[in-house]
Every structure is written in structure tokens, then in C-alpha cells.
Amino acid sequence: TSMLELTGHCQEATGKSIEIASDPKTSPVDIPYYVTDHSKASALTGWRPEKSVPEIVGETAQWIQSHEKLLEPIFG
């Protein structure tokens, strides 16, 4: 899953969208390298994911929505 694909899953799960643009400047909070690939772990351990990325994102978004009051101090 790329960051762009993950953003799409988040947009689907929340019904909200943000514009994705390229910025050549590097920010201190930028993720320098992001990979969601379980193939090496699966090959070494036999582990396989039980849920898809869209399922995980959807469940996370639902949990966040269900706990808005609890998270308010964090997200403002």
C-alpha cells in the first residue's frame, strides 16, 4: 500500500477528501520511506494478514468516530 493508496482508503472510510500535491521541500515530519509489504515476514514466519487495508482503515475510522470525545484533547 502506498501513501497515495492509503489516502484513498481513508477518503473512502471517512467520506472526506484532501488534495494531494507534491512539494519538493522536505519537512522534518515527512516519512522518508513507507512500505506496507508483509511478504518477507510471511516468508520467514508463515504469518498472513487476516484483514485487508481497506478493512483496517475502515475499522480505525469507525473507532475514531466512536471515540471523538475521548480524542478531542488530542485532535482539538
Coordinates of N, CA, C and O in Angstrom, one line a residue:
T1 N 0.9 -1.2 0.0 CA 0.0 0.0 0.0 C 0.9 1.2 0.0 O 1.7 1.4 0.9
S2 N 0.7 2.1 -1.0 CA 1.4 3.4 -1.0 C 0.7 4.4 -0.2 O -0.5 4.2 0.2
M3 N 1.4 5.5 0.1 CA 0.7 6.6 0.8 C -0.5 7.1 0.1 O -1.5 7.4 0.6
L4 N -0.4 7.2 -1.3 CA -1.5 7.7 -2.1 C -2.6 6.7 -2.0 O -3.8 7.1 -1.8
E5 N -2.4 5.4 -2.1 CA -3.4 4.4 -1.9 C -4.1 4.5 -0.5 O -5.3 4.4 -0.4
L6 N -3.2 4.6 0.5 CA -3.8 4.7 1.9 C -4.6 5.9 2.0 O -5.7 5.9 2.7
T7 N -4.3 7.0 1.4 CA -5.1 8.2 1.4 C -6.4 8.0 0.8 O -7.5 8.4 1.3
G8 N -6.5 7.3 -0.3 CA -7.7 6.9 -1.0 C -8.6 6.1 0.0 O -9.8 6.3 0.0
H9 N -8.0 5.1 0.7 CA -8.8 4.3 1.6 C -9.3 5.1 2.7 O -10.5 4.9 3.1
C10 N -8.5 6.1 3.2 CA -9.0 7.0 4.3 C -10.2 7.9 3.8 O -11.2 8.1 4.5
Q11 N -10.1 8.3 2.5 CA -11.1 9.1 1.9 C -12.4 8.3 1.8 O -13.5 8.8 2.1
E12 N -12.3 7.1 1.4 CA -13.5 6.2 1.3 C -14.1 5.9 2.7 O -15.3 6.0 2.8
A13 N -13.3 5.7 3.7 CA -13.8 5.4 5.0 C -14.4 6.5 5.7 O -15.3 6.3 6.5
T14 N -14.0 7.8 5.4 CA -14.5 8.9 6.1 C -15.5 9.8 5.3 O -16.2 10.6 5.9
G15 N -15.4 9.6 4.0 CA -16.3 10.4 3.2 C -15.7 11.8 3.0 O -16.4 12.7 2.5
K16 N -14.5 12.0 3.4 CA -13.8 13.3 3.3 C -12.7 13.2 2.4 O -12.1 12.1 2.2
S17 N -12.3 14.3 1.7 CA -11.1 14.2 0.9 C -10.2 15.4 1.1 O -10.7 16.5 1.5
I18 N -9.0 15.2 0.8 CA -8.0 16.3 0.9 C -7.2 16.2 -0.4 O -7.1 15.2 -1.1
E19 N -6.7 17.4 -0.8 CA -6.0 17.4 -2.1 C -4.5 16.9 -1.8 O -3.9 17.3 -0.8
I20 N -4.1 16.1 -2.7 CA -2.7 15.6 -2.5 C -1.8 16.3 -3.6 O -2.2 16.3 -4.8
A21 N -0.8 16.9 -3.1 CA 0.1 17.6 -4.0 C 1.6 17.2 -3.7 O 1.9 16.7 -2.7
S22 N 2.4 17.5 -4.6 CA 3.8 17.2 -4.4 C 4.5 18.5 -4.0 O 4.2 19.6 -4.5
D23 N 5.4 18.4 -3.0 CA 6.1 19.5 -2.5 C 7.6 19.1 -2.5 O 7.9 18.2 -1.7
P24 N 8.5 19.7 -3.3 CA 9.9 19.3 -3.3 C 10.6 19.5 -2.0 O 11.6 18.9 -1.8
K25 N 10.1 20.4 -1.1 CA 10.8 20.6 0.1 C 10.5 19.4 1.1 O 9.4 18.9 1.1
T26 N 11.5 19.1 1.9 CA 11.4 18.0 2.9 C 11.1 18.7 4.2 O 11.8 19.6 4.7
S27 N 10.1 18.2 4.9 CA 9.7 18.7 6.2 C 10.2 17.7 7.2 O 10.4 16.5 7.0
P28 N 10.5 18.2 8.4 CA 11.0 17.3 9.5 C 10.0 16.2 9.8 O 10.4 15.2 10.4
V29 N 8.8 16.4 9.5 CA 7.8 15.3 9.9 C 7.5 14.4 8.7 O 6.6 13.5 8.8
D30 N 8.1 14.6 7.5 CA 7.9 13.7 6.4 C 8.4 12.3 6.7 O 9.4 12.1 7.4
I31 N 7.7 11.3 6.2 CA 8.1 10.0 6.3 C 9.0 9.7 5.2 O 8.6 9.7 4.0
P32 N 10.3 9.4 5.4 CA 11.3 9.2 4.3 C 11.0 8.0 3.5 O 11.3 8.0 2.3
Y33 N 10.5 7.0 4.1 CA 10.3 5.7 3.3 C 9.1 5.0 4.0 O 9.1 4.8 5.2
Y34 N 8.1 4.6 3.2 CA 7.0 3.9 3.8 C 6.7 2.7 3.0 O 6.5 2.8 1.7
V35 N 6.6 1.5 3.6 CA 6.3 0.3 2.9 C 5.3 -0.5 3.8 O 5.5 -0.7 5.0
T36 N 4.3 -1.0 3.1 CA 3.4 -1.9 3.8 C 3.4 -3.2 2.9 O 2.7 -3.3 2.0
D37 N 4.3 -4.0 3.2 CA 4.5 -5.3 2.5 C 4.9 -6.4 3.4 O 6.0 -6.4 4.0
H38 N 4.0 -7.3 3.6 CA 4.2 -8.4 4.6 C 5.0 -9.6 4.0 O 5.2 -10.6 4.7
S39 N 5.4 -9.5 2.7 CA 5.9 -10.7 2.1 C 7.1 -11.3 2.8 O 7.2 -12.5 2.9
K40 N 8.0 -10.5 3.3 CA 9.2 -11.0 4.0 C 8.8 -11.7 5.3 O 9.3 -12.8 5.6
A41 N 8.0 -11.0 6.1 CA 7.5 -11.6 7.3 C 6.8 -12.9 7.1 O 6.9 -13.8 7.8
S42 N 5.9 -12.9 6.0 CA 5.2 -14.1 5.7 C 6.1 -15.2 5.3 O 5.9 -16.4 5.7
A43 N 7.1 -14.9 4.5 CA 8.1 -16.0 4.1 C 8.8 -16.5 5.3 O 9.1 -17.7 5.3
L44 N 9.2 -15.7 6.2 CA 10.0 -16.1 7.3 C 9.2 -16.8 8.4 O 9.7 -17.7 9.1
T45 N 7.9 -16.4 8.6 CA 7.2 -16.9 9.7 C 5.9 -17.7 9.4 O 5.3 -18.3 10.2
G46 N 5.5 -17.5 8.1 CA 4.2 -18.1 7.7 C 3.0 -17.3 8.1 O 1.9 -17.7 7.8
W47 N 3.2 -16.2 8.7 CA 2.1 -15.3 9.1 C 1.5 -14.7 7.9 O 2.1 -14.3 6.9
R48 N 0.2 -14.6 7.9 CA -0.6 -13.9 6.8 C -1.6 -13.0 7.4 O -2.2 -13.3 8.4
P49 N -1.8 -11.8 6.8 CA -2.8 -10.8 7.4 C -4.2 -11.4 7.2 O -4.5 -12.1 6.2
E50 N -5.0 -11.1 8.2 CA -6.4 -11.6 8.1 C -7.3 -10.6 7.6 O -8.5 -10.9 7.3
K51 N -6.9 -9.3 7.6 CA -7.8 -8.2 7.1 C -7.0 -7.4 6.0 O -5.8 -7.3 6.0
S52 N -7.8 -6.9 5.2 CA -7.3 -6.0 4.1 C -7.0 -4.6 4.6 O -7.6 -4.2 5.6
V53 N -6.3 -3.9 3.8 CA -6.0 -2.5 4.2 C -7.3 -1.7 4.3 O -7.5 -1.0 5.3
P54 N -8.2 -1.8 3.3 CA -9.5 -1.0 3.5 C -10.3 -1.4 4.7 O -10.9 -0.5 5.4
E55 N -10.3 -2.7 5.1 CA -11.0 -3.1 6.3 C -10.3 -2.5 7.6 O -11.0 -2.0 8.4
I56 N -9.0 -2.5 7.6 CA -8.3 -1.9 8.8 C -8.5 -0.4 8.9 O -8.8 0.1 9.9
V57 N -8.5 0.3 7.7 CA -8.7 1.7 7.7 C -10.1 2.0 8.1 O -10.4 2.9 8.9
G58 N -11.1 1.3 7.6 CA -12.5 1.5 7.9 C -12.8 1.3 9.4 O -13.5 2.1 10.0
E59 N -12.2 0.2 10.0 CA -12.4 0.0 11.4 C -11.7 1.0 12.3 O -12.3 1.5 13.3
T60 N -10.5 1.5 11.8 CA -9.9 2.6 12.6 C -10.7 3.9 12.5 O -10.9 4.5 13.5
A61 N -11.2 4.2 11.3 CA -12.0 5.4 11.2 C -13.3 5.3 12.0 O -13.7 6.3 12.7
Q62 N -13.9 4.1 12.1 CA -15.1 3.9 12.9 C -14.8 4.1 14.3 O -15.5 4.7 15.1
W63 N -13.7 3.5 14.8 CA -13.3 3.7 16.2 C -13.0 5.1 16.6 O -13.5 5.6 17.6
I64 N -12.3 5.8 15.7 CA -12.1 7.3 16.0 C -13.4 8.0 16.1 O -13.6 8.8 17.0
Q65 N -14.3 7.8 15.2 CA -15.6 8.5 15.2 C -16.4 8.1 16.4 O -17.1 9.0 17.0
S66 N -16.3 6.9 16.9 CA -17.0 6.4 18.1 C -16.4 7.0 19.4 O -17.0 7.0 20.4
H67 N -15.2 7.5 19.3 CA -14.5 7.9 20.5 C -14.0 9.4 20.3 O -13.0 9.8 20.9
E68 N -14.8 10.2 19.6 CA -14.5 11.6 19.4 C -14.2 12.4 20.6 O -13.3 13.1 20.7
K69 N -15.1 12.2 21.6 CA -14.9 13.0 22.9 C -13.7 12.6 23.6 O -13.0 13.5 24.1
L70 N -13.3 11.3 23.6 CA -12.1 10.9 24.2 C -10.8 11.5 23.5 O -9.9 11.8 24.2
L71 N -10.9 11.6 22.2 CA -9.8 12.0 21.4 C -9.7 13.6 21.2 O -8.7 14.1 20.7
E72 N -10.8 14.3 21.7 CA -10.8 15.7 21.5 C -9.6 16.5 22.0 O -9.1 17.4 21.3
P73 N -9.1 16.1 23.2 CA -7.9 16.8 23.6 C -6.7 16.6 22.7 O -5.8 17.5 22.7
I74 N -6.6 15.5 22.0 CA -5.5 15.3 21.1 C -5.7 16.0 19.8 O -4.8 16.6 19.3
F75 N -6.9 15.9 19.2 CA -7.1 16.4 17.9 C -7.7 17.8 17.9 O -7.8 18.5 16.8
G76 N -8.1 18.3 19.0 CA -8.6 19.7 19.2 C -10.0 19.9 18.7 O -10.8 19.3 18.1

